[in-house]
XYZ file of C-alpha atoms in Angstrom:
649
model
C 59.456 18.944 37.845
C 57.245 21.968 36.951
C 54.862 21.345 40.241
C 58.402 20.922 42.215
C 59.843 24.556 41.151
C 56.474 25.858 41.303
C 56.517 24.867 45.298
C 60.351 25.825 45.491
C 59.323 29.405 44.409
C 56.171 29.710 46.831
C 58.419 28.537 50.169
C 60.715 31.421 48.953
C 58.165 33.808 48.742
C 56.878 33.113 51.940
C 60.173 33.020 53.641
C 60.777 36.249 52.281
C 57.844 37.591 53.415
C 58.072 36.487 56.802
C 61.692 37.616 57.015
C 59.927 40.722 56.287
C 57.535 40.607 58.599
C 59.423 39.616 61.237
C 61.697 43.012 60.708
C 61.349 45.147 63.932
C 60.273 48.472 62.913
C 60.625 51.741 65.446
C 59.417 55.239 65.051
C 59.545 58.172 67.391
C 57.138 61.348 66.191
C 57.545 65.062 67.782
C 54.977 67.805 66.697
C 55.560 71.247 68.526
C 53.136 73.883 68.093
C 52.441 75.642 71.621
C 55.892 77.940 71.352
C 56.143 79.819 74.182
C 58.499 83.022 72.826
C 56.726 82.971 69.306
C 53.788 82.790 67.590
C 51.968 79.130 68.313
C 51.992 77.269 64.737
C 49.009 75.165 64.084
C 49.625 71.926 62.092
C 52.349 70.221 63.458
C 50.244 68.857 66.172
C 47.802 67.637 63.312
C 50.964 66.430 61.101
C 52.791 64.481 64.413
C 48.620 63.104 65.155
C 48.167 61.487 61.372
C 51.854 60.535 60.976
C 51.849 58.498 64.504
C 48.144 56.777 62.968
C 50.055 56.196 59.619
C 52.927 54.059 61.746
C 50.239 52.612 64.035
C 48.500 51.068 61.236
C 51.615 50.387 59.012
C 51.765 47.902 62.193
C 55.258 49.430 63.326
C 56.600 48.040 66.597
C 57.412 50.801 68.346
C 55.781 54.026 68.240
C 56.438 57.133 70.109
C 54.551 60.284 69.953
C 55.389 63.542 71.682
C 53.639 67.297 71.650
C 55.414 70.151 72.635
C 58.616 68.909 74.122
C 60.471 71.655 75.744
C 64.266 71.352 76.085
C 64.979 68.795 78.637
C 62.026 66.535 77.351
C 62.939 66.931 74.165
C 66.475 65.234 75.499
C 64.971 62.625 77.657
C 62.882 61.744 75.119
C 65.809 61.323 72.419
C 67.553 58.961 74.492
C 64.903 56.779 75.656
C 64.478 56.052 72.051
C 67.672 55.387 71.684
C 67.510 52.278 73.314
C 64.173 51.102 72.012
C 66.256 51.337 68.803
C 69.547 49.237 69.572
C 67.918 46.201 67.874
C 65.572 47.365 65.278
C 66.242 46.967 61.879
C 64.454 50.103 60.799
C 64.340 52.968 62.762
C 62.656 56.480 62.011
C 62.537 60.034 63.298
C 59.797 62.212 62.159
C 59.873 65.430 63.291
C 57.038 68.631 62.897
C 57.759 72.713 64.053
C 60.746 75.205 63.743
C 63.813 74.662 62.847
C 66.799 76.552 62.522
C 70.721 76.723 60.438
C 72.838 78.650 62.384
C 76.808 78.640 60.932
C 75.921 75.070 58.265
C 74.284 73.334 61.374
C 70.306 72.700 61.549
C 68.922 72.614 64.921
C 65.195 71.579 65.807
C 63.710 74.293 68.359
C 62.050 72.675 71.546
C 58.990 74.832 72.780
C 60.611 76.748 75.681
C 63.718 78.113 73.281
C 64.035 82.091 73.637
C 67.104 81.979 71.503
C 68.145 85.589 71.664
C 71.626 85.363 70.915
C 72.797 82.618 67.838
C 74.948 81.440 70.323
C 71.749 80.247 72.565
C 71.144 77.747 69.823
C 73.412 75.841 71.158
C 72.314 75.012 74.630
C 68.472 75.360 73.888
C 68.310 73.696 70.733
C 68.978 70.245 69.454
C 71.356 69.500 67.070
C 70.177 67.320 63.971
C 73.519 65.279 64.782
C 72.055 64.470 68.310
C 69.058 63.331 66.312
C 70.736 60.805 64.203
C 72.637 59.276 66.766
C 69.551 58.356 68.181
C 68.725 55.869 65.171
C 72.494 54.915 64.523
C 71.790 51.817 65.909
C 69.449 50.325 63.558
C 70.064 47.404 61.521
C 68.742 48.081 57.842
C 67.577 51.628 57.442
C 67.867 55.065 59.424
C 65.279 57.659 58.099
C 64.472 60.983 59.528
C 61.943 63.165 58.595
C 62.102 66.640 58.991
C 58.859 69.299 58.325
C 60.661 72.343 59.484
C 61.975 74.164 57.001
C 59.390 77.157 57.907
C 60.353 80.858 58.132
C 62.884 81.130 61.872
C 60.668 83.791 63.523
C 63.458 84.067 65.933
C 65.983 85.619 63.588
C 64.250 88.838 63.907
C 65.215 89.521 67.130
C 67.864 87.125 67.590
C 71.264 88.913 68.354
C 74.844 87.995 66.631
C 78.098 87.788 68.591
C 79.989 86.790 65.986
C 79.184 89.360 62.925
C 80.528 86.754 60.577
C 78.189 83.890 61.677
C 75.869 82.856 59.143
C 72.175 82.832 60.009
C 70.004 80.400 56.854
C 67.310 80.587 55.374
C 65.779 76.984 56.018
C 67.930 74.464 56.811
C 71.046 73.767 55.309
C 71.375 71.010 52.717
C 73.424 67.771 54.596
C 75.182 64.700 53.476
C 74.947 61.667 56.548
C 78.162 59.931 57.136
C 76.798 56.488 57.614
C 75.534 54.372 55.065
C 71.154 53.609 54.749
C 70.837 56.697 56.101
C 67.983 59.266 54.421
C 67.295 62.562 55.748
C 63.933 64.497 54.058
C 63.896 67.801 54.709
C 60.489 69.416 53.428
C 61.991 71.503 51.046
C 65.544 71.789 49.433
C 68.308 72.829 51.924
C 68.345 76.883 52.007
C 64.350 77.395 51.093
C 61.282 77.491 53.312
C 58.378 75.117 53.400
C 55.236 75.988 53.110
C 52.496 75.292 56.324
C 49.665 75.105 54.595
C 45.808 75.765 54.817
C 44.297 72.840 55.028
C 44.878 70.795 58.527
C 47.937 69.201 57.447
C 51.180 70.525 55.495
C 51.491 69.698 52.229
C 54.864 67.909 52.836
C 52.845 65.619 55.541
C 49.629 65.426 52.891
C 52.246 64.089 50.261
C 54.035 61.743 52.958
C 50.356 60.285 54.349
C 49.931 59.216 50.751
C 52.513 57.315 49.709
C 54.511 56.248 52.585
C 53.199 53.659 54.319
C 51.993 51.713 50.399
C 52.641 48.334 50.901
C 56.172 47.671 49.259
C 56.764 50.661 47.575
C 60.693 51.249 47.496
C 61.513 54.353 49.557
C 63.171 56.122 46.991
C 60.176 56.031 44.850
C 57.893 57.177 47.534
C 59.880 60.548 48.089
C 59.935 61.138 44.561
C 56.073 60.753 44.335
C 56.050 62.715 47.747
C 57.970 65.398 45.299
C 55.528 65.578 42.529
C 52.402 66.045 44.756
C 54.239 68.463 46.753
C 55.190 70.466 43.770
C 52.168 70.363 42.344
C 49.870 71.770 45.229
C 52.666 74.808 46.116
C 52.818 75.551 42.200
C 56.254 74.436 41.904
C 57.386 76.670 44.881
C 58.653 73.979 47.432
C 60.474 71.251 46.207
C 60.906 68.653 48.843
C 64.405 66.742 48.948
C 66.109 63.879 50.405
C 69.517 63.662 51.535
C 71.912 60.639 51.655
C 71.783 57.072 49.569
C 70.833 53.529 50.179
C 72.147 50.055 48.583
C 71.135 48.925 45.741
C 68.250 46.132 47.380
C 64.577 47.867 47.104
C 63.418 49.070 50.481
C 59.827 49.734 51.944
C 58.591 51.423 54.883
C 55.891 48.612 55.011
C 56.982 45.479 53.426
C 54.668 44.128 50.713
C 51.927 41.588 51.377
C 52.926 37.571 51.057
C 51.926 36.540 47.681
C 48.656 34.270 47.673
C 49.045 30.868 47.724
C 46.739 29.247 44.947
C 43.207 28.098 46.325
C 42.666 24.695 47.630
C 39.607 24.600 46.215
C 40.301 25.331 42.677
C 41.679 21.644 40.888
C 42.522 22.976 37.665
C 44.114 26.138 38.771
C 47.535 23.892 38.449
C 46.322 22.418 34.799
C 45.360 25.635 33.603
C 48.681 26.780 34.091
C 50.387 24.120 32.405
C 48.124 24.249 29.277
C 48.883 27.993 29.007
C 52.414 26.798 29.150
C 52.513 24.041 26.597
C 49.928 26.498 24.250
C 52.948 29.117 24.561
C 55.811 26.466 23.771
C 53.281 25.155 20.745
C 55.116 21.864 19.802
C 53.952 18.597 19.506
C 56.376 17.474 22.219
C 54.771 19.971 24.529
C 51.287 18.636 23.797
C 52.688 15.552 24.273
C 53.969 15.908 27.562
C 50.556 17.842 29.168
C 48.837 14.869 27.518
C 51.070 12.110 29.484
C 50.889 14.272 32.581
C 47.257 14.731 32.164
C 45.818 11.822 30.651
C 41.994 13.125 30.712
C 40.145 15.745 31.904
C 38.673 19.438 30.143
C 42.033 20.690 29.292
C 43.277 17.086 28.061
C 41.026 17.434 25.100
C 41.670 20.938 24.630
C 45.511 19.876 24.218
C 44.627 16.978 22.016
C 42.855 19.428 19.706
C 46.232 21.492 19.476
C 47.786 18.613 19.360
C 45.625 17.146 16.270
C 45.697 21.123 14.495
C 49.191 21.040 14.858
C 49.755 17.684 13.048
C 47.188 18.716 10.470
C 49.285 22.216 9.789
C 52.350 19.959 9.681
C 50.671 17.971 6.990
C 49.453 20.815 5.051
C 52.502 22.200 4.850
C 54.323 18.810 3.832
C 51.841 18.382 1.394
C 52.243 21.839 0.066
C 55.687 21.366 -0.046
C 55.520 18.297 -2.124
C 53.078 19.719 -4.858
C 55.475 22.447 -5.357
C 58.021 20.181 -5.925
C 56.407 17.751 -8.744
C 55.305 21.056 -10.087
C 58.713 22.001 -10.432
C 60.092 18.821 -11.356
C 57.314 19.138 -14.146
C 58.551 22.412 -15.443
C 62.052 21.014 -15.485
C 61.257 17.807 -17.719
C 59.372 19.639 -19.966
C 62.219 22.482 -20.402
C 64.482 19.701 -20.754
C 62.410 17.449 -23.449
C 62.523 14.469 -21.582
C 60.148 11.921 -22.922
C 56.183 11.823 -22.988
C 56.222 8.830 -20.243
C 58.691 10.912 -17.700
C 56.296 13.757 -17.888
C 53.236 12.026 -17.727
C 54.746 10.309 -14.647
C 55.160 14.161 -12.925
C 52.226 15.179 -13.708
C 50.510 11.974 -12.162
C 52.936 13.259 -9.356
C 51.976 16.293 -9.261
C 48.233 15.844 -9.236
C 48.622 13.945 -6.560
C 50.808 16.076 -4.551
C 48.169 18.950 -5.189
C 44.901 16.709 -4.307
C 47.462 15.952 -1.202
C 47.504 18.987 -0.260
C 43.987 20.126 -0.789
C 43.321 17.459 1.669
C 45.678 18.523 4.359
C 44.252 21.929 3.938
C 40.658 20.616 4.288
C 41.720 18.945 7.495
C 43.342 21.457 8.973
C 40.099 23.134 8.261
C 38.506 20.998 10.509
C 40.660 20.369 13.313
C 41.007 24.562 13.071
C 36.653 23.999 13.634
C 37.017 21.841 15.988
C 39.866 23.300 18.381
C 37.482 26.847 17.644
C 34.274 25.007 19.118
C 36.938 23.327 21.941
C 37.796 26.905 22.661
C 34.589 28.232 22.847
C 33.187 25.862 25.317
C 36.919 26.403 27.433
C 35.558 30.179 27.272
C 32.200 29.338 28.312
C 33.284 26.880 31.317
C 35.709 29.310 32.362
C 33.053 31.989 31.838
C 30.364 29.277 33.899
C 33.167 28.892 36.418
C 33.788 32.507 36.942
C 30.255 33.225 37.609
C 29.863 30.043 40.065
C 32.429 31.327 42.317
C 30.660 35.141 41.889
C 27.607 33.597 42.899
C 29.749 31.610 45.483
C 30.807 34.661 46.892
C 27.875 36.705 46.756
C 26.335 33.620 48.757
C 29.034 33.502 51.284
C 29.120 36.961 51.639
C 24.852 36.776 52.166
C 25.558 34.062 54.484
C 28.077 36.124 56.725
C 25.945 39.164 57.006
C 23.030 36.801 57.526
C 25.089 35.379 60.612
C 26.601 38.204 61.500
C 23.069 39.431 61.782
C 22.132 36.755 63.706
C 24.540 37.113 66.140
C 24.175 40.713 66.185
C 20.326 39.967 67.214
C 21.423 37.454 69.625
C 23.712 39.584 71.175
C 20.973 41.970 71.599
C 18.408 39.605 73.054
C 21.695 38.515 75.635
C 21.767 42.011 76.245
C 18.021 42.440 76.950
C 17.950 39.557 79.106
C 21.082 40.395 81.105
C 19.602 44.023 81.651
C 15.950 42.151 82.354
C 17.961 39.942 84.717
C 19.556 42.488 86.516
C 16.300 44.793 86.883
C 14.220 41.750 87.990
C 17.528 40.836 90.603
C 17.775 44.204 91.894
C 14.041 44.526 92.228
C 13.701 40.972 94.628
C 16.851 42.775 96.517
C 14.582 45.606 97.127
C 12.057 43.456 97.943
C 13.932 41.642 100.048
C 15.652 44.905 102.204
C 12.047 46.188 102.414
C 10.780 42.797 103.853
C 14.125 42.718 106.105
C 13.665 46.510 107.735
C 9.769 45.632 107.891
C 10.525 42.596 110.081
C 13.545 44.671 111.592
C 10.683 47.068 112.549
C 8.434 44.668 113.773
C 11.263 42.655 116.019
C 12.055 46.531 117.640
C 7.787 47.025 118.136
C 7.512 43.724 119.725
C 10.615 44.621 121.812
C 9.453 48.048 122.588
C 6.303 46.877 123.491
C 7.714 44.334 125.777
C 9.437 46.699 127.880
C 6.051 48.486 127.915
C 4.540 45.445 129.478
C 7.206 45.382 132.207
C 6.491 48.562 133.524
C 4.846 48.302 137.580
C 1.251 48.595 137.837
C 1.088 51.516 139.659
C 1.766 53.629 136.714
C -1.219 54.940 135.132
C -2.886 56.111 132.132
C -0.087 55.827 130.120
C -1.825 52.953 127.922
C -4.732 55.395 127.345
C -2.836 57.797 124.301
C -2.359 53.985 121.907
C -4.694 54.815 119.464
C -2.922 58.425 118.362
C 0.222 56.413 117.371
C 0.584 55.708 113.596
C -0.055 52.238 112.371
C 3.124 49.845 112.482
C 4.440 48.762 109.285
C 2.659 46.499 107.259
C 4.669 42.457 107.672
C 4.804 40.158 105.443
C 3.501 36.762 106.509
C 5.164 37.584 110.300
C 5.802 34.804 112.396
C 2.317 32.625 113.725
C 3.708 32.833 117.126
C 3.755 36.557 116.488
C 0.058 37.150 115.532
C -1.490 37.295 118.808
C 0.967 39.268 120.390
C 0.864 41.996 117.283
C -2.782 41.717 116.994
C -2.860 42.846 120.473
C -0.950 45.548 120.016
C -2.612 47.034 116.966
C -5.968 46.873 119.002
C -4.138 48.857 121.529
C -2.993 51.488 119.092
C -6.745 52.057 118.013
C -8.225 52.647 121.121
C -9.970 48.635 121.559
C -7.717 47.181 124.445
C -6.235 47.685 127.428
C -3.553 46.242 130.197
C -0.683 44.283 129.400
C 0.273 42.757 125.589
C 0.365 38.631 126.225
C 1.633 36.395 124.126
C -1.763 34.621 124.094
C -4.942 35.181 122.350
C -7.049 35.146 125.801
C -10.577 36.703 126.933
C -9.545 40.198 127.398
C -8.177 39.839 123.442
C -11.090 38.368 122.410
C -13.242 40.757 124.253
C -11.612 43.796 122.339
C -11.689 42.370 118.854
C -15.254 42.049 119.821
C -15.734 45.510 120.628
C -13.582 46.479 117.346
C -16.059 44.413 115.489
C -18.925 46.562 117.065
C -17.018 50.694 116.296
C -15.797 49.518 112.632
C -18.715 47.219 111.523
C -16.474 43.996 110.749
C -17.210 40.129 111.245
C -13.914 39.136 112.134
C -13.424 35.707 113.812
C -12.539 36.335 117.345
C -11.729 32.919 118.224
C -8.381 33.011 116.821
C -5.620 35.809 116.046
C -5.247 35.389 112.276
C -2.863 37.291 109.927
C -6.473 38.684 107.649
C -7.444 40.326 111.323
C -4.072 41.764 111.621
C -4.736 43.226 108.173
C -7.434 44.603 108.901
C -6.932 46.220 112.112
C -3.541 47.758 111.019
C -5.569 49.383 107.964
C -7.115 51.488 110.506
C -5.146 54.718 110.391
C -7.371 56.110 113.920
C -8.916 55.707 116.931
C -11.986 53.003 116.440
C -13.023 51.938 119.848
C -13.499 55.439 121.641
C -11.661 56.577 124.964
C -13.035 55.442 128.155
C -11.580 57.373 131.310
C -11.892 55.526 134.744
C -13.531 57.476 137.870
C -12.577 60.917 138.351
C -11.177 61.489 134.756
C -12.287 62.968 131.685
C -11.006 62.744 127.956
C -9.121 65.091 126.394
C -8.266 64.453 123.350
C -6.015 61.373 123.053
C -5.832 61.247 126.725
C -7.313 61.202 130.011
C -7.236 64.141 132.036
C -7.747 64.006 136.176
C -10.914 66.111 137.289
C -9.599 69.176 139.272
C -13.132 70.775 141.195
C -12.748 73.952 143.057
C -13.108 74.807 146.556
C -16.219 72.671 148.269
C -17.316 70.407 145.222
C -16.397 67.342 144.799
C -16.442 64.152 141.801
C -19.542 63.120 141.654
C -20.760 59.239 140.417
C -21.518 61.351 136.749
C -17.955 62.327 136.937
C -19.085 65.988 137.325
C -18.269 68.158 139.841
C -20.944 68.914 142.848
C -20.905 70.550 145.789
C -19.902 68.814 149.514
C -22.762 68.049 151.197
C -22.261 68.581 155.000
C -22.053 65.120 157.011
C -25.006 64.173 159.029
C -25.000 64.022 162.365
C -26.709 60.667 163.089
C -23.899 58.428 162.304
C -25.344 55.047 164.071
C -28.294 55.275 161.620
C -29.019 52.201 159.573
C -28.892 52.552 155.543
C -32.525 51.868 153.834
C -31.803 47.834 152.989
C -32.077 49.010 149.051
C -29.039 51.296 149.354
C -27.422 48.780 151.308
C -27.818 46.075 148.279
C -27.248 48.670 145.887
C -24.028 49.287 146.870
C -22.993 45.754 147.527
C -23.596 45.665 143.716
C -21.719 48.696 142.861
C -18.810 46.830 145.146
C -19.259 43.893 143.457
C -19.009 45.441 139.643
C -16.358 47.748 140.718
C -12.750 46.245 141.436
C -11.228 46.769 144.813
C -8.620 49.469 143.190
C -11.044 51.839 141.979
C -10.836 50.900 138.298
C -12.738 48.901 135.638
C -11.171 46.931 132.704
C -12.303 49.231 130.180
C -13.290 46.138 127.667
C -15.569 44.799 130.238
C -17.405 48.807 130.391
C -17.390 48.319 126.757
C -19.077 44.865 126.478
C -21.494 45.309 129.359
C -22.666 48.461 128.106
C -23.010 46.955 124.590
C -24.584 44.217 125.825
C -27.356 46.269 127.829
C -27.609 48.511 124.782
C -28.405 46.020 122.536
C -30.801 43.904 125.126
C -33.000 47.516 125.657
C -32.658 47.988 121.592
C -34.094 44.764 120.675
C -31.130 43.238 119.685
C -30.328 45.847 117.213
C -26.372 44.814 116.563
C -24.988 48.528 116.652
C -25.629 50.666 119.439
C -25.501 54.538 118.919
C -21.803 55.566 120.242
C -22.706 58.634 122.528
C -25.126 55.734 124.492
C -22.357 53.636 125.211
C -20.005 56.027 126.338
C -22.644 57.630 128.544
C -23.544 54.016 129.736
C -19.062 53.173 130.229
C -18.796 56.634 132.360
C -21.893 56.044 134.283
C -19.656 52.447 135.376
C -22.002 50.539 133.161
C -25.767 51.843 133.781
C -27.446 52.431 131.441
């Protein structure tokens, strides 16, 4: 039955506190500081900041904060709330800045009020009427809050039209017509509040404290608000708070649900009925824990009452008894009764006392035994108590030990997501350089195609190759690429001539061979491989030196036509020399050694006047090298003697 009401009283607990919980609780906050006709005042906008945290974390369901609200804001602002507050069971108004009383009515001063005339008030001010019909709506409570009870810097200069129209001090004192309504003014109706000199008022400092407590009944939190208030002006502002509520206890923030007992605790329910039955103390108590609880720590405990409880029962019977013989024994002999009757009471009587020195010695002992029961109850409870500290302390090791953990693993996720995204953005860049490279590459090839398309007539423009810088380095290009971009780099550095093929032929052969012999390599000229391609585009210059054809002459990158003056002529050294005049014998016959020597100059020079500058190159080595003794290099200034000289050496 116990275990029944005990339940009954926890689901009422929790109902209550979820009917509290589930109250919707609204709150619209206004600090105005930045006055644009008077000096600026500097805590309400710190007083409106902490208040709105105070109802943010009092877990209010609406809250609305505002700075410096001028008139028609102010207005808006009023009404918007007003809505928000048609079904809220509490709804409050705190407000922070000048105020004003003007003929018994307060009005709160937006930020853009001039206010020179007391008639102005009406029109650029807002009423504190308007204010509570903003909350009038709500359910349970309507509170507003009003830190404005500072000195009215507009009364100075304010002008009356009416010379009997009060002007207060403060604002005046008010009772609201509607019932659960409070209105705190900072201090009493008709005095001034103080603004403080620490970053909040001390009406706000007061109302930070002890407002938002967990289920603290309103009216006690003003009053405490009061006292602190009090205290810190030196009893010079005395807060107040108009109007009256019912006679149920209210909080701002309803109090936590009540605990429910721990599942892991089995004799939290047994301890609490032994502490029961030990309050009741009867033997029918004891009885009843005993029947509920048939064994167990506190069984025994409750036997042990049970036993001392019987024994002090005895005692006192037995007492009780040996009184009585002895005064049945003090009767007889008053009364001379016969030798036999009192020898009969004070057989009774001996035995009543030896009765009752036995009760008392076994009341001594149960009283032993239900102190040693106690003392190991006080040392379990003692052992239990520090299990569940060390419990605790344990759990609590364990969560910062995980929460470590996972702090660690977070940071390892993060290294490895930042790792990640380095390492990805790195192969990106990778891969864009690779891409232009190839890009490059593809517009080379193509550019150099077009070059090969050009008519054979057009001359020397092949010769300037080798000042062009080197073409970007590829990565592992295409193998049907090689040849045709190995023939190009030996181009660019001065080794080949004519046309780019896409085959590695003679003529390609013939000037990696001659690149071989101007940059002292050993590269395999069978085949265009990617390591010659290397190679070759390493070479930032010229290698194989410029050759000019007949009638031309190097200069610089290119070959320049030979211009003689008047009466010379080329000569076979490509120098200039003077006409010689034509002989007059024109049917005479050539010496037969002039005759062959020129049928071998025919032969070794090509019907258009030119010839392939690779084949100068190799014949020229070739000779060099035969006259050298097979000496593999050949002195440079040689060879280009022996290529001008069209291959004599």
């Amino acid at each position: 039955m116990r275990r029944l009401a005990a339940f009954l009283s926890a689901v009422l607990v929790i109902g209550f506190a979820e009917s509290a919980a589930a109250e919707k609780r609204v709150a619209f906050v206004v600090g105005n500081s930045s006055y644009q006709n008077v000096i600026t005042l500097t805590n309400p906008a710190n007083d409106a900041a902490a208040i709105t945290e105070m109802f943010r974390k009092a877990a209010f369901d609406v809250v609305e904060s505002k700075r410096d609200l001028k008139n028609t804001e102010m207005r808006r602002a009023l009404r918007d709330f007003t809505e928000k507050a048609r079904d809220a069971d509490i709804a409050v108004i705190y407000y922070a800045g000048h105020g004003i009383e003007v003929d018994g009515t307060n009005y709160l001063i937006p930020v853009d009020a001039a206010l020179e005339r007391d008639t102005d008030a009406y029109d650029e001010a807002i009423s504190l009427d308007r204010i509570l019909q903003a909350i009038e709506p709500a359910k349970q409570l309507r509170l507003v809050i009003l830190d404005a009870c500072r000195d009215n810097p507009f009364a100075k200069n304010m002008k009356r039209t009416v010379a009997s129209r009060a002007l207060g001090r403060g604002l005046a004192g008010v009772e609201p017509q509607r019932p659960n309504t409070l209105i705190a003014f900072a201090a009493k109706g008709g005095s001034t509040a103080a603004d403080g000199d620490s970053r909040n008022s001390p009406f706000t400092t007061a109302l930070l404290k002890h407002l938002a407590k967990p289920g603290l009944e309103l009216g006690k939190a003003f009053r405490l608000v009061r006292d602190d208030v009090m205290n810190a002006t030196g009893n010079r502002q005395e807060p107040f708070v108009y109007g009256s509520l019912g006679g149920n206890d209210v909080a701002l923030v309803p109090a936590p649900a009540a605990p429910t007992p721990s599942a892991g605790n089995a004799n939290a329910d047994i301890r609490r009925d032994y502490e029961l039955a030990e309050r009741v103390g009867t033997r029918e108590a004891w009885d009843s824990f005993v029947a509920t609880n048939p064994a167990g720590f506190y069984t025994d405990l409750a036997k042990a009452q049970r036993n001392k409880l019987a024994a002090e029962n005895a005692r006192i019977a037995a007492t009780e008894k040996a009184r009585g013989a002895a005064e049945e024994q003090v009767r007889l002999v008053a009364e001379g009764a016969k030798g036999s009757e009192q020898a009969k009471a004070a057989s009774q009587m001996k035995a009543a006392e030896e009765a009752r020195l036995a009760a008392e010695k076994k009341k001594q002992l149960e009283d032993e035994k239900l102190a040693v029961a106690e003392r190991a109850r006080a040392a379990a409870q003692a052992k239990a108590a520090e299990n569940e500290r060390l419990a605790a302390e344990k759990a609590r090791l364990a969560a910062e030990k995980k929460k470590q953990a996972e702090g660690a693993k977070l940071a390892l996720a993060e290294r490895e997501k930042a790792a990640a995204q380095a390492k990805a953005a790195e192969q990106e860049k990778q891969a864009a350089e690779k891409a232009k490279k190839l890009e490059d590459i593809k517009v080379a090839s193509a550019e150099q195609a077009k070059k090969d398309e050009r008519p054979k007539g057009e001359k020397l423009a092949d010769q300037a190759v080798a000042s062009l810088a080197p073409a970007a380095k590829a990565v592992s290009p295409p193998t049907q690429d090689i040849p045709r971009l190995l023939q190009s780099e030996l181009r660019r550095v001065g080794c080949k001539t004519g046309d780019v093929e896409s085959e590695w032929n003679a003529s390609s052969r013939r000037a990696l061979a001659l690149f071989n012999d101007y940059a002292g390599t050993k590269l395999d000229v069978k085949l265009a491989n990617v390591d010659a391609l290397d190679v070759v585009r390493g070479k930032t210059g010229r290698i194989c030196p410029l050759v000019c054809e007949h009638g031309y002459k190097p200069v610089g990158e290119k070959c320049v036509e030979i211009v003689c003056k008047t009466g010379f002529e080329v000569g076979n050294d490509n120098v200039c020399e003077r006409v010689r005049p034509a002989k007059t014998t024109a049917n005479r016959k050539q010496p037969a050694r002039d005759v062959e020597t020129e049928s071998k100059s025919k032969q070794s020079v090509p019907q258009n006047g030119k010839q392939s500058i690779e084949a100068l190159y190799a014949q020229c080595s070739s000779e060099g090298r035969r006259i050298s003794g097979g000496r593999r290099n050949v002195g440079f200034s040689r060879i280009e003697a022996c290529a001008r000289n069209g291959g004599r050496m």
